[in-house]
Amino acid sequence: MRSRWRHAAAVTAVAAVLAGCTASIAGTAGLGPVVPTAALPSPTPGPAGITTPSGRPGVPSSSARAPGSTTESTVSPDGAVGSVGIGDPYYPRSGNGGYEVDHYDIDLTYDPARNALTAVTTVSATVTAGGKLGRFNLDLQPQMQVASVTVDTVAAGFTHSGAELTVTPRVGLAPGRRITVVVTYSGAPAAIGGGTAGMGDGGWYRTPSGGAVAIGEPYSGSAWYPVNEHPSDTATYRVTATVPQKWSVISNGVAQTTGLPAPSGGSKVFRWAQNEPITSYESTIYIDTFSTVTGTTADGKPIVSVFAPGDSAKDRGLAAQTAKILQVLSSHFGTYPFDAAGGIYTNQELSFALETATRPVYANWVDLDTVVHELTHQWFGDDVVIKRWADICLNECFASYGPWLWHQDVDHADLDAEWVAEMAKYAGDASFWASPLVDMGAGNEFTSVYSRGPLAIHALRKQMGEKAFAALLKGWPATFGGRAASFDDLVAYAGRLSGQNLTGFMNAWFRGTVVPPARYLHPGGIGK
């Protein structure tokens, strides 16, 4: 993720030191995921299709709730009750316990004119509970009205209140059992109020042309499908979407054109498959009257980028550099980890860009550094995912260093000189160091990681030495790709590669709330 206002600040700071660079850097409310009050920005006003006083397209507010809870016949749990929430202290009700999802198969029909979605989502999962699992939850926003739930083809009991869909199978589920949960539902998808760090809501956004795009962090998936909504539980995806004839659909991964269901009169069917596991906030769907440009990466993988109606030549120029950007980043991070690449250029006033897997979503203010940042995330955040939100620096600090590497390789920027210049500006600014890069507190995840983050990564580079740091950049995705990692994992891994005890150094640069002490302030002698 890269926020617009953080991006603007970064441009101001980095442009000054990149001399010679060619580019600037269905229930009632109340039981949904709990976000600490301090993390809640003001909800976005305006119903779908209405223009706000600022002139921006309105986004449905999450305060518009369905009139009542959805309940099927009550069934008593035959076994343990899975936890409501996966255990992340920042967002206690985010995700769920007792199982892990392997695959989501989402089959939906959407009418943009009515903002009407009907869908059947099949969730393939594995029971992780230590004993028999008698009840479990999925996250699904209350705008969706659930009609039925089955577990392994047998009708299950369920209640849907707030953003929690509670499922009670007729018979308890044994540990290690593979299960198939089918949820049939419909509704008017909307934004999920809250977001983090003042970046706005996540979920279902309407586009200026009347289409829709699903984006957001930490929440977005639950706006349009039942999900275990925490980044530590990754899964593969298949999205099949039926829309009226004038509209087109793109999602993550690769297009599938054979074996599609026959469309009804006046409609079209699209299918996209994401074959490598990703987190739910990295999933997306974009429905619009967009245009498409295709290409290939250096190793022959398809690049598919789409552009909203009226999008600019600037965005097409940025998309045209996708293959080159990936080639440069691959030289540092190793083989690109997914089957496809590209971008979704919405030409929309959004407060952030997001690293949706294979195909990041960009706002109308996107620039080259934002594209490099989001494509760096394909390794750091999309392939290697975080165990908990307190570890977000593993995603954002490295992604914010991606443009530094780009300018080093393409524009021959002197990164040591840039680091020294940045440190000269901020070493005496207590506010710059006040928010740590790790365990910064809920609502503060997307703040200093963009400014202080790349300085800390470059300091780590100097402390480790070039050879060990290069091994870290490639070895981290190679070692932890496809699974969740913590910041402690990074400390241990960097220590092994460098042959150093890095605990004190990492605490000073990543966990500290003041400028690092003298013993750590000039790693490798830089800036002395």
Short mmCIF file of C-alpha atoms in Angstrom, two decimals:
data_model
loop_
_atom_site.label_atom_id
_atom_site.label_comp_id
_atom_site.label_asym_id
_atom_site.label_seq_id
_atom_site.Cartn_x
_atom_site.Cartn_y
_atom_site.Cartn_z
CA MET A 1 0.00 0.00 0.00
CA ARG A 2 1.07 3.56 -0.66
CA SER A 3 -1.02 6.48 0.55
CA ARG A 4 -1.43 9.65 -1.45
CA TRP A 5 -0.38 12.04 1.29
CA ARG A 6 2.53 9.82 2.36
CA HIS A 7 3.49 9.59 -1.31
CA ALA A 8 3.46 13.38 -1.64
CA ALA A 9 5.71 13.76 1.38
CA ALA A 10 8.05 11.10 0.03
CA VAL A 11 8.28 12.88 -3.32
CA THR A 12 9.25 16.11 -1.59
CA ALA A 13 11.88 14.39 0.55
CA VAL A 14 13.34 12.04 -2.02
CA ALA A 15 13.29 14.29 -5.07
CA ALA A 16 15.75 16.60 -3.35
CA VAL A 17 18.32 13.83 -3.02
CA LEU A 18 17.73 11.96 -6.25
CA ALA A 19 19.60 14.55 -8.29
CA GLY A 20 19.78 13.53 -11.90
CA CYS A 21 16.95 11.00 -11.63
CA THR A 22 14.47 11.10 -14.47
CA ALA A 23 11.32 10.45 -12.41
CA SER A 24 10.01 11.64 -9.06
CA ILE A 25 9.72 9.42 -6.67
CA ALA A 26 -26.73 -9.15 6.35
CA GLY A 27 -27.19 -8.43 9.86
CA THR A 28 -27.19 -5.71 12.44
CA ALA A 29 -24.14 -3.65 13.17
CA GLY A 30 -21.88 -4.10 16.13
CA LEU A 31 -20.32 -7.51 15.80
CA GLY A 32 -17.97 -6.90 12.90
CA PRO A 33 -14.18 -6.73 13.18
CA VAL A 34 -13.36 -4.36 16.02
CA VAL A 35 -11.02 -1.50 15.13
CA PRO A 36 -9.70 0.58 18.04
CA THR A 37 -11.43 3.95 18.19
CA ALA A 38 -8.17 5.80 17.60
CA ALA A 39 -7.78 4.02 14.26
CA LEU A 40 -11.14 5.11 12.88
CA PRO A 41 -11.12 7.96 10.38
CA SER A 42 -14.37 9.69 9.52
CA PRO A 43 -16.55 7.47 7.33
CA THR A 44 -16.77 8.40 3.68
CA PRO A 45 -20.06 10.22 3.09
CA GLY A 46 -22.49 9.72 0.27
CA PRO A 47 -24.38 6.74 -1.11
CA ALA A 48 -23.30 4.98 -4.26
CA GLY A 49 -23.58 7.12 -7.34
CA ILE A 50 -23.87 10.38 -5.38
CA THR A 51 -21.20 13.04 -5.66
CA THR A 52 -19.85 14.37 -2.39
CA PRO A 53 -19.36 18.11 -1.82
CA SER A 54 -15.70 17.68 -2.70
CA GLY A 55 -16.71 16.46 -6.13
CA ARG A 56 -15.47 12.92 -5.53
CA PRO A 57 -17.70 9.95 -6.33
CA GLY A 58 -19.57 8.88 -3.23
CA VAL A 59 -18.74 5.60 -1.53
CA PRO A 60 -21.46 3.68 0.31
CA SER A 61 -20.99 4.09 4.03
CA SER A 62 -20.67 1.00 6.17
CA SER A 63 -23.29 2.52 8.45
CA ALA A 64 -25.97 1.40 6.00
CA ARG A 65 -26.92 -1.93 7.51
CA ALA A 66 -29.30 -4.68 6.62
CA PRO A 67 -32.51 -4.65 8.71
CA GLY A 68 -31.89 -7.80 10.72
CA SER A 69 -29.72 -10.80 11.44
CA THR A 70 -29.82 -13.79 9.13
CA THR A 71 -30.48 -17.08 10.90
CA GLU A 72 -31.07 -20.65 9.76
CA SER A 73 -32.42 -23.33 12.10
CA THR A 74 -30.39 -23.52 15.30
CA VAL A 75 -27.93 -26.39 15.54
CA SER A 76 -25.95 -27.21 18.69
CA PRO A 77 -22.19 -27.49 18.14
CA ASP A 78 -20.85 -31.05 18.07
CA GLY A 79 -17.37 -30.15 19.27
CA ALA A 80 -15.24 -27.12 20.09
CA VAL A 81 -16.23 -23.62 19.00
CA GLY A 82 -13.65 -21.89 16.83
CA SER A 83 -12.51 -18.47 18.02
CA VAL A 84 -14.04 -15.28 16.68
CA GLY A 85 -10.80 -13.67 15.57
CA ILE A 86 -7.51 -15.24 14.63
CA GLY A 87 -5.67 -13.77 17.62
CA ASP A 88 -4.13 -10.58 16.24
CA PRO A 89 -4.20 -7.98 19.05
CA TYR A 90 -4.45 -5.06 16.61
CA TYR A 91 -7.76 -6.31 15.15
CA PRO A 92 -9.12 -8.88 17.61
CA ARG A 93 -12.10 -9.94 15.48
CA SER A 94 -10.18 -10.12 12.21
CA GLY A 95 -9.98 -13.67 10.84
CA ASN A 96 -11.18 -16.74 12.69
CA GLY A 97 -9.85 -19.82 14.46
CA GLY A 98 -10.22 -23.59 14.02
CA TYR A 99 -9.39 -23.88 10.32
CA GLU A 100 -7.21 -22.58 7.49
CA VAL A 101 -8.52 -21.82 4.02
CA ASP A 102 -6.89 -23.47 1.01
CA HIS A 103 -8.99 -22.08 -1.85
CA TYR A 104 -11.85 -19.67 -2.60
CA ASP A 105 -14.08 -20.31 -5.62
CA ILE A 106 -16.27 -17.22 -6.07
CA ASP A 107 -19.08 -17.37 -8.64
CA LEU A 108 -20.91 -14.07 -8.78
CA THR A 109 -23.34 -12.08 -10.86
CA TYR A 110 -23.21 -8.30 -10.59
CA ASP A 111 -25.44 -5.59 -12.03
CA PRO A 112 -23.67 -2.23 -11.70
CA ALA A 113 -26.84 -0.25 -12.45
CA ARG A 114 -28.46 -1.61 -9.27
CA ASN A 115 -25.29 -2.38 -7.30
CA ALA A 116 -26.79 -5.85 -6.96
CA LEU A 117 -24.57 -8.86 -6.32
CA THR A 118 -25.65 -12.50 -6.09
CA ALA A 119 -23.03 -15.14 -5.47
CA VAL A 120 -22.11 -18.64 -4.44
CA THR A 121 -18.69 -18.92 -2.81
CA THR A 122 -17.11 -22.30 -2.16
CA VAL A 123 -14.48 -22.27 0.58
CA SER A 124 -12.10 -25.23 0.70
CA ALA A 125 -10.42 -25.44 4.09
CA THR A 126 -8.57 -27.69 6.50
CA VAL A 127 -9.53 -28.10 10.16
CA THR A 128 -6.67 -27.00 12.42
CA ALA A 129 -8.45 -27.33 15.77
CA GLY A 130 -6.83 -29.74 18.21
CA GLY A 131 -10.11 -31.59 18.71
CA LYS A 132 -13.40 -31.93 16.91
CA LEU A 133 -14.58 -28.58 15.52
CA GLY A 134 -18.26 -27.99 16.16
CA ARG A 135 -18.65 -24.36 15.08
CA PHE A 136 -16.59 -21.79 13.16
CA ASN A 137 -16.90 -18.31 11.70
CA LEU A 138 -16.32 -16.62 8.39
CA ASP A 139 -16.09 -12.86 7.88
CA LEU A 140 -18.84 -11.41 5.68
CA GLN A 141 -20.16 -7.86 5.82
CA PRO A 142 -23.80 -7.30 6.83
CA GLN A 143 -24.82 -5.88 3.43
CA MET A 144 -24.70 -9.49 2.21
CA GLN A 145 -27.80 -11.55 3.00
CA VAL A 146 -27.02 -15.26 3.41
CA ALA A 147 -29.57 -17.70 1.98
CA SER A 148 -27.89 -21.01 2.77
CA VAL A 149 -24.70 -22.68 4.00
CA THR A 150 -23.58 -26.26 3.45
CA VAL A 151 -20.60 -28.13 4.88
CA ASP A 152 -19.54 -31.08 2.73
CA THR A 153 -22.90 -30.90 0.89
CA VAL A 154 -24.94 -31.10 4.12
CA ALA A 155 -27.03 -28.09 5.16
CA ALA A 156 -25.48 -26.37 8.18
CA GLY A 157 -26.90 -24.11 10.82
CA PHE A 158 -25.78 -20.50 10.60
CA THR A 159 -26.26 -17.03 11.99
CA HIS A 160 -25.07 -13.82 10.37
CA SER A 161 -24.75 -10.86 12.67
CA GLY A 162 -22.60 -7.85 11.93
CA ALA A 163 -19.62 -9.07 9.93
CA GLU A 164 -19.60 -12.55 11.51
CA LEU A 165 -21.10 -15.52 9.71
CA THR A 166 -21.21 -18.32 12.29
CA VAL A 167 -21.51 -21.83 10.85
CA THR A 168 -22.53 -24.93 12.80
CA PRO A 169 -22.14 -28.18 10.84
CA ARG A 170 -24.54 -31.00 11.65
CA VAL A 171 -21.63 -33.21 12.70
CA GLY A 172 -18.34 -32.10 14.29
CA LEU A 173 -15.29 -31.92 12.05
CA ALA A 174 -12.22 -34.00 12.91
CA PRO A 175 -8.75 -32.40 13.14
CA GLY A 176 -6.99 -32.35 9.78
CA ARG A 177 -10.19 -32.93 7.82
CA ARG A 178 -10.54 -31.17 4.48
CA ILE A 179 -13.92 -29.46 4.29
CA THR A 180 -15.94 -27.69 1.61
CA VAL A 181 -18.18 -24.85 2.75
CA VAL A 182 -20.65 -23.42 0.23
CA VAL A 183 -22.28 -20.06 1.01
CA THR A 184 -25.12 -18.65 -1.12
CA TYR A 185 -25.81 -14.95 -0.60
CA SER A 186 -26.78 -11.65 -2.22
CA GLY A 187 -26.88 -7.95 -1.47
CA ALA A 188 -25.59 -4.48 -2.27
CA PRO A 189 -21.85 -4.51 -1.52
CA ALA A 190 -20.45 -1.42 0.20
CA ALA A 191 -17.39 0.07 1.79
CA ILE A 192 -16.13 -1.22 5.13
CA GLY A 193 -15.76 1.70 7.48
CA GLY A 194 -12.52 2.16 9.34
CA GLY A 195 -9.50 1.46 7.24
CA THR A 196 -6.28 2.39 9.00
CA ALA A 197 -4.15 5.48 9.44
CA GLY A 198 -6.74 7.78 7.90
CA MET A 199 -6.44 6.25 4.44
CA GLY A 200 -10.18 5.72 4.06
CA ASP A 201 -12.47 2.76 3.94
CA GLY A 202 -11.80 -0.60 2.32
CA GLY A 203 -14.20 -2.87 0.49
CA TRP A 204 -16.46 -2.11 -2.46
CA TYR A 205 -15.85 1.20 -4.22
CA ARG A 206 -18.02 2.48 -7.06
CA THR A 207 -16.14 3.96 -9.99
CA PRO A 208 -16.92 7.30 -11.67
CA SER A 209 -18.27 5.45 -14.72
CA GLY A 210 -20.67 3.36 -12.60
CA GLY A 211 -18.57 0.22 -12.23
CA ALA A 212 -16.91 -1.12 -9.09
CA VAL A 213 -13.54 -2.08 -7.63
CA ALA A 214 -12.81 -4.07 -4.45
CA ILE A 215 -9.75 -2.83 -2.54
CA GLY A 216 -8.63 -2.10 0.99
CA GLU A 217 -6.35 -2.96 3.86
CA PRO A 218 -6.84 -4.52 6.39
CA TYR A 219 -10.40 -5.23 5.19
CA SER A 220 -11.81 -5.66 1.68
CA GLY A 221 -12.58 -9.30 0.87
CA SER A 222 -15.47 -9.58 3.32
CA ALA A 223 -17.33 -6.88 1.39
CA TRP A 224 -18.02 -9.36 -1.43
CA TYR A 225 -17.27 -12.92 -0.29
CA PRO A 226 -17.10 -14.96 2.96
CA VAL A 227 -13.47 -15.08 4.07
CA ASN A 228 -11.01 -15.75 6.85
CA GLU A 229 -9.92 -12.13 6.78
CA HIS A 230 -6.41 -12.03 8.16
CA PRO A 231 -3.16 -11.92 6.14
CA SER A 232 -1.67 -14.96 7.87
CA ASP A 233 -4.23 -17.25 6.18
CA THR A 234 -3.45 -17.32 2.47
CA ALA A 235 -5.32 -19.20 -0.24
CA THR A 236 -5.64 -19.61 -3.99
CA TYR A 237 -8.60 -18.09 -5.85
CA ARG A 238 -10.90 -18.57 -8.78
CA VAL A 239 -13.35 -15.77 -9.59
CA THR A 240 -16.14 -16.27 -12.12
CA ALA A 241 -18.16 -13.12 -12.81
CA THR A 242 -21.26 -12.58 -14.93
CA VAL A 243 -22.02 -8.96 -15.83
CA PRO A 244 -24.23 -7.09 -18.34
CA GLN A 245 -22.87 -6.96 -21.88
CA LYS A 246 -21.34 -3.46 -21.71
CA TRP A 247 -19.07 -4.29 -18.76
CA SER A 248 -15.78 -6.17 -18.44
CA VAL A 249 -14.14 -7.85 -15.42
CA ILE A 250 -10.57 -8.39 -14.31
CA SER A 251 -9.26 -10.00 -11.13
CA ASN A 252 -6.01 -11.55 -9.90
CA GLY A 253 -3.96 -14.07 -11.84
CA VAL A 254 -4.56 -15.44 -15.31
CA ALA A 255 -7.67 -15.37 -17.48
CA GLN A 256 -9.46 -18.63 -18.16
CA THR A 257 -11.45 -18.74 -21.37
CA THR A 258 -12.49 -22.37 -21.63
CA GLY A 259 -15.08 -24.26 -19.63
CA LEU A 260 -17.01 -21.11 -18.74
CA PRO A 261 -20.72 -21.28 -17.96
CA ALA A 262 -22.97 -20.12 -20.78
CA PRO A 263 -24.00 -16.49 -20.26
CA SER A 264 -27.67 -15.56 -20.18
CA GLY A 265 -29.03 -13.14 -22.73
CA GLY A 266 -27.38 -9.75 -22.62
CA SER A 267 -24.53 -10.77 -20.32
CA LYS A 268 -20.88 -11.83 -20.44
CA VAL A 269 -18.87 -14.23 -18.28
CA PHE A 270 -15.26 -13.76 -17.16
CA ARG A 271 -13.05 -16.07 -15.12
CA TRP A 272 -9.70 -15.37 -13.42
CA ALA A 273 -7.54 -17.85 -11.53
CA GLN A 274 -4.94 -16.95 -8.92
CA ASN A 275 -2.88 -20.13 -8.62
CA GLU A 276 -0.41 -19.03 -5.94
CA PRO A 277 -1.75 -18.41 -2.42
CA ILE A 278 -2.35 -14.79 -1.43
CA THR A 279 -3.98 -12.90 1.45
CA SER A 280 -7.57 -11.71 1.22
CA TYR A 281 -6.67 -8.00 1.07
CA GLU A 282 -4.54 -8.82 -1.97
CA SER A 283 -7.60 -10.16 -3.81
CA THR A 284 -9.52 -7.78 -6.04
CA ILE A 285 -12.16 -7.49 -8.71
CA TYR A 286 -12.55 -4.57 -11.09
CA ILE A 287 -15.72 -4.15 -13.13
CA ASP A 288 -15.79 -1.32 -15.65
CA THR A 289 -15.78 -0.39 -19.33
CA PHE A 290 -12.01 -0.45 -19.34
CA SER A 291 -9.49 -0.86 -22.15
CA THR A 292 -6.75 -3.49 -22.02
CA VAL A 293 -3.06 -3.56 -22.95
CA THR A 294 -1.10 -6.82 -22.88
CA GLY A 295 2.54 -7.82 -22.96
CA THR A 296 4.95 -10.33 -21.45
CA THR A 297 7.64 -10.35 -18.81
CA ALA A 298 11.24 -11.19 -19.68
CA ASP A 299 10.51 -14.84 -18.82
CA GLY A 300 7.29 -14.96 -20.86
CA LYS A 301 4.60 -14.45 -18.23
CA PRO A 302 1.53 -12.48 -19.36
CA ILE A 303 1.23 -8.81 -18.43
CA VAL A 304 -2.36 -7.56 -18.49
CA SER A 305 -3.04 -3.95 -17.57
CA VAL A 306 -6.40 -2.21 -17.79
CA PHE A 307 -7.33 1.47 -17.93
CA ALA A 308 -10.52 3.15 -16.79
CA PRO A 309 -12.54 5.21 -19.28
CA GLY A 310 -10.77 8.49 -19.97
CA ASP A 311 -7.50 7.38 -18.43
CA SER A 312 -4.39 9.31 -19.36
CA ALA A 313 -1.48 8.58 -21.66
CA LYS A 314 0.72 8.97 -18.58
CA ASP A 315 -0.77 5.83 -17.03
CA ARG A 316 -0.28 3.87 -20.23
CA GLY A 317 3.34 4.98 -20.25
CA LEU A 318 3.78 3.74 -16.69
CA ALA A 319 2.17 0.41 -17.54
CA ALA A 320 4.49 0.05 -20.51
CA GLN A 321 7.43 -0.06 -18.08
CA THR A 322 6.05 -3.03 -16.11
CA ALA A 323 8.33 -5.59 -17.77
CA LYS A 324 11.43 -3.45 -17.23
CA ILE A 325 10.54 -2.74 -13.60
CA LEU A 326 10.02 -6.43 -12.89
CA GLN A 327 13.31 -7.27 -14.58
CA VAL A 328 15.19 -4.77 -12.40
CA LEU A 329 13.45 -5.92 -9.23
CA SER A 330 14.00 -9.59 -10.10
CA SER A 331 17.74 -8.94 -10.26
CA HIS A 332 17.55 -8.07 -6.55
CA PHE A 333 14.70 -10.25 -5.24
CA GLY A 334 14.86 -13.36 -7.41
CA THR A 335 12.33 -14.84 -9.80
CA TYR A 336 9.01 -13.03 -9.97
CA PRO A 337 6.75 -15.20 -7.79
CA PHE A 338 3.45 -15.18 -9.74
CA ASP A 339 2.05 -16.46 -13.03
CA ALA A 340 0.97 -13.04 -14.31
CA ALA A 341 1.57 -9.32 -13.85
CA GLY A 342 0.05 -5.98 -14.76
CA GLY A 343 -1.93 -3.18 -13.18
CA ILE A 344 -5.42 -1.74 -12.72
CA TYR A 345 -5.38 1.99 -13.47
CA THR A 346 -8.69 3.27 -12.14
CA ASN A 347 -8.28 6.98 -12.96
CA GLN A 348 -10.11 7.44 -9.67
CA GLU A 349 -9.60 9.74 -6.70
CA LEU A 350 -8.44 7.23 -4.09
CA SER A 351 -6.33 7.92 -1.03
CA PHE A 352 -4.04 4.93 -1.62
CA ALA A 353 -2.66 2.47 -4.14
CA LEU A 354 -2.71 -1.20 -3.18
CA GLU A 355 -0.53 -4.21 -3.95
CA THR A 356 -3.33 -6.52 -5.05
CA ALA A 357 -1.54 -9.65 -6.19
CA THR A 358 -0.26 -9.78 -9.78
CA ARG A 359 -2.19 -6.61 -10.62
CA PRO A 360 -1.92 -3.63 -8.23
CA VAL A 361 -4.71 -1.06 -8.15
CA TYR A 362 -3.67 2.54 -8.83
CA ALA A 363 -5.39 5.88 -8.24
CA ASN A 364 -5.36 8.87 -10.60
CA TRP A 365 -2.21 10.30 -8.97
CA VAL A 366 0.00 7.25 -9.65
CA ASP A 367 3.62 7.86 -10.63
CA LEU A 368 6.64 5.72 -11.42
CA ASP A 369 7.79 5.31 -7.83
CA THR A 370 4.32 4.16 -6.79
CA VAL A 371 4.36 1.48 -9.50
CA VAL A 372 7.82 0.33 -8.38
CA HIS A 373 6.66 0.32 -4.75
CA GLU A 374 3.58 -1.82 -5.48
CA LEU A 375 5.49 -4.22 -7.71
CA THR A 376 8.12 -4.65 -4.99
CA HIS A 377 5.25 -5.77 -2.79
CA GLN A 378 4.74 -8.77 -5.06
CA TRP A 379 7.75 -10.28 -3.27
CA PHE A 380 7.46 -8.44 0.06
CA GLY A 381 3.88 -8.72 1.26
CA ASP A 382 2.22 -10.78 -1.45
CA ASP A 383 4.58 -13.76 -1.66
CA VAL A 384 5.97 -13.49 1.88
CA VAL A 385 3.04 -12.44 4.08
CA ILE A 386 2.96 -11.14 7.64
CA LYS A 387 1.98 -13.15 10.72
CA ARG A 388 0.38 -10.14 12.38
CA TRP A 389 -0.26 -6.50 11.56
CA ALA A 390 2.48 -5.34 13.94
CA ASP A 391 4.95 -6.81 11.40
CA ILE A 392 3.78 -4.58 8.51
CA CYS A 393 7.31 -3.15 8.09
CA LEU A 394 8.23 -6.45 6.45
CA ASN A 395 5.92 -5.34 3.64
CA GLU A 396 6.10 -1.57 3.59
CA CYS A 397 9.71 -0.87 4.60
CA PHE A 398 11.05 -3.12 1.85
CA ALA A 399 8.51 -1.88 -0.70
CA SER A 400 9.53 1.68 0.13
CA TYR A 401 13.16 0.70 -0.53
CA GLY A 402 12.21 -0.72 -3.93
CA PRO A 403 12.28 2.73 -5.62
CA TRP A 404 15.71 3.36 -4.09
CA LEU A 405 16.99 0.22 -5.81
CA TRP A 406 15.32 1.24 -9.07
CA HIS A 407 16.96 4.67 -9.05
CA GLN A 408 20.27 3.10 -8.11
CA ASP A 409 20.18 0.74 -11.09
CA VAL A 410 18.42 2.88 -13.71
CA ASP A 411 19.44 6.43 -12.80
CA HIS A 412 22.78 5.62 -11.14
CA ALA A 413 21.71 7.36 -7.94
CA ASP A 414 24.21 7.37 -5.07
CA LEU A 415 22.14 5.84 -2.29
CA ASP A 416 24.75 6.44 0.38
CA ALA A 417 24.69 10.15 -0.42
CA GLU A 418 20.92 10.16 -0.38
CA TRP A 419 20.83 8.40 2.96
CA VAL A 420 23.28 10.90 4.44
CA ALA A 421 21.22 13.81 3.13
CA GLU A 422 17.99 12.39 4.55
CA MET A 423 19.58 11.70 7.91
CA ALA A 424 20.95 15.25 8.05
CA LYS A 425 17.37 16.51 7.74
CA TYR A 426 15.76 14.17 10.23
CA ALA A 427 18.34 13.10 12.81
CA GLY A 428 17.35 15.97 15.07
CA ASP A 429 13.61 15.74 14.45
CA ALA A 430 12.13 13.87 17.42
CA SER A 431 8.74 13.53 15.73
CA PHE A 432 10.31 11.64 12.82
CA TRP A 433 11.46 8.87 15.18
CA ALA A 434 8.46 8.85 17.54
CA SER A 435 6.57 6.04 15.79
CA PRO A 436 8.48 2.73 15.64
CA LEU A 437 8.58 0.67 12.47
CA VAL A 438 7.59 -2.53 14.29
CA ASP A 439 4.68 -2.86 16.72
CA MET A 440 3.66 0.73 16.14
CA GLY A 441 0.09 0.25 17.42
CA ALA A 442 -3.19 -0.29 15.61
CA GLY A 443 -4.00 2.62 13.34
CA ASN A 444 -0.34 3.62 12.95
CA GLU A 445 0.72 0.86 10.57
CA PHE A 446 0.87 3.05 7.47
CA THR A 447 2.83 6.03 8.75
CA SER A 448 6.61 6.03 9.33
CA VAL A 449 7.16 2.86 7.30
CA TYR A 450 7.20 5.03 4.16
CA SER A 451 9.70 7.66 5.33
CA ARG A 452 11.76 6.15 8.12
CA GLY A 453 11.43 2.65 6.64
CA PRO A 454 13.81 2.94 3.68
CA LEU A 455 16.39 4.70 5.85
CA ALA A 456 16.34 1.74 8.23
CA ILE A 457 16.62 -0.77 5.36
CA HIS A 458 19.62 1.08 3.92
CA ALA A 459 21.18 1.18 7.40
CA LEU A 460 20.69 -2.59 7.58
CA ARG A 461 22.39 -2.89 4.20
CA LYS A 462 25.43 -1.02 5.46
CA GLN A 463 25.51 -2.99 8.71
CA MET A 464 25.31 -6.38 6.97
CA GLY A 465 27.61 -5.55 4.07
CA GLU A 466 26.76 -5.71 0.36
CA LYS A 467 27.15 -9.46 -0.10
CA ALA A 468 25.08 -10.45 2.92
CA PHE A 469 22.40 -7.84 2.19
CA ALA A 470 22.09 -9.00 -1.42
CA ALA A 471 21.68 -12.54 -0.09
CA LEU A 472 18.93 -11.27 2.22
CA LEU A 473 16.97 -9.62 -0.57
CA LYS A 474 16.91 -12.81 -2.62
CA GLY A 475 16.90 -15.31 0.22
CA TRP A 476 13.96 -13.83 2.14
CA PRO A 477 11.39 -14.56 -0.61
CA ALA A 478 13.10 -17.84 -1.49
CA THR A 479 12.99 -18.99 2.14
CA PHE A 480 9.68 -17.56 3.35
CA GLY A 481 7.72 -17.26 0.10
CA GLY A 482 4.22 -18.72 0.28
CA ARG A 483 4.01 -18.48 4.06
CA ALA A 484 3.74 -16.01 6.92
CA ALA A 485 6.78 -14.48 8.60
CA SER A 486 7.40 -12.20 11.57
CA PHE A 487 9.87 -9.42 12.20
CA ASP A 488 11.68 -11.73 14.61
CA ASP A 489 12.16 -14.09 11.67
CA LEU A 490 13.85 -11.27 9.77
CA VAL A 491 16.16 -10.45 12.68
CA ALA A 492 17.24 -14.06 12.98
CA TYR A 493 17.63 -14.54 9.22
CA ALA A 494 19.68 -11.36 8.73
CA GLY A 495 21.85 -12.36 11.67
CA ARG A 496 22.59 -15.77 10.18
CA LEU A 497 23.50 -14.30 6.79
CA SER A 498 25.74 -11.61 8.24
CA GLY A 499 27.27 -13.67 11.01
CA GLN A 500 26.36 -10.89 13.45
CA ASN A 501 24.12 -10.56 16.48
CA LEU A 502 21.83 -7.89 15.07
CA THR A 503 19.34 -7.70 17.94
CA GLY A 504 20.57 -4.38 19.32
CA PHE A 505 20.92 -2.82 15.87
CA MET A 506 17.45 -3.92 14.76
CA ASN A 507 15.87 -2.75 17.98
CA ALA A 508 17.47 0.67 17.59
CA TRP A 509 16.50 1.19 13.95
CA PHE A 510 13.15 -0.60 13.78
CA ARG A 511 11.70 -0.70 17.29
CA GLY A 512 13.18 2.46 18.79
CA THR A 513 11.29 5.73 19.27
CA VAL A 514 14.33 8.02 19.20
CA VAL A 515 17.21 8.46 16.78
CA PRO A 516 19.48 5.39 17.04
CA PRO A 517 22.32 5.75 19.57
CA ALA A 518 25.82 6.56 18.37
CA ARG A 519 26.98 2.93 18.31
CA TYR A 520 24.33 2.13 15.65
CA LEU A 521 23.92 5.51 13.95
CA HIS A 522 26.66 5.13 11.31
CA PRO A 523 26.58 1.48 10.17
CA GLY A 524 29.54 0.61 8.00
CA GLY A 525 30.93 4.09 8.71
CA ILE A 526 28.31 5.83 6.59
CA GLY A 527 27.76 9.50 7.42
CA LYS A 528 30.71 9.87 9.78
#
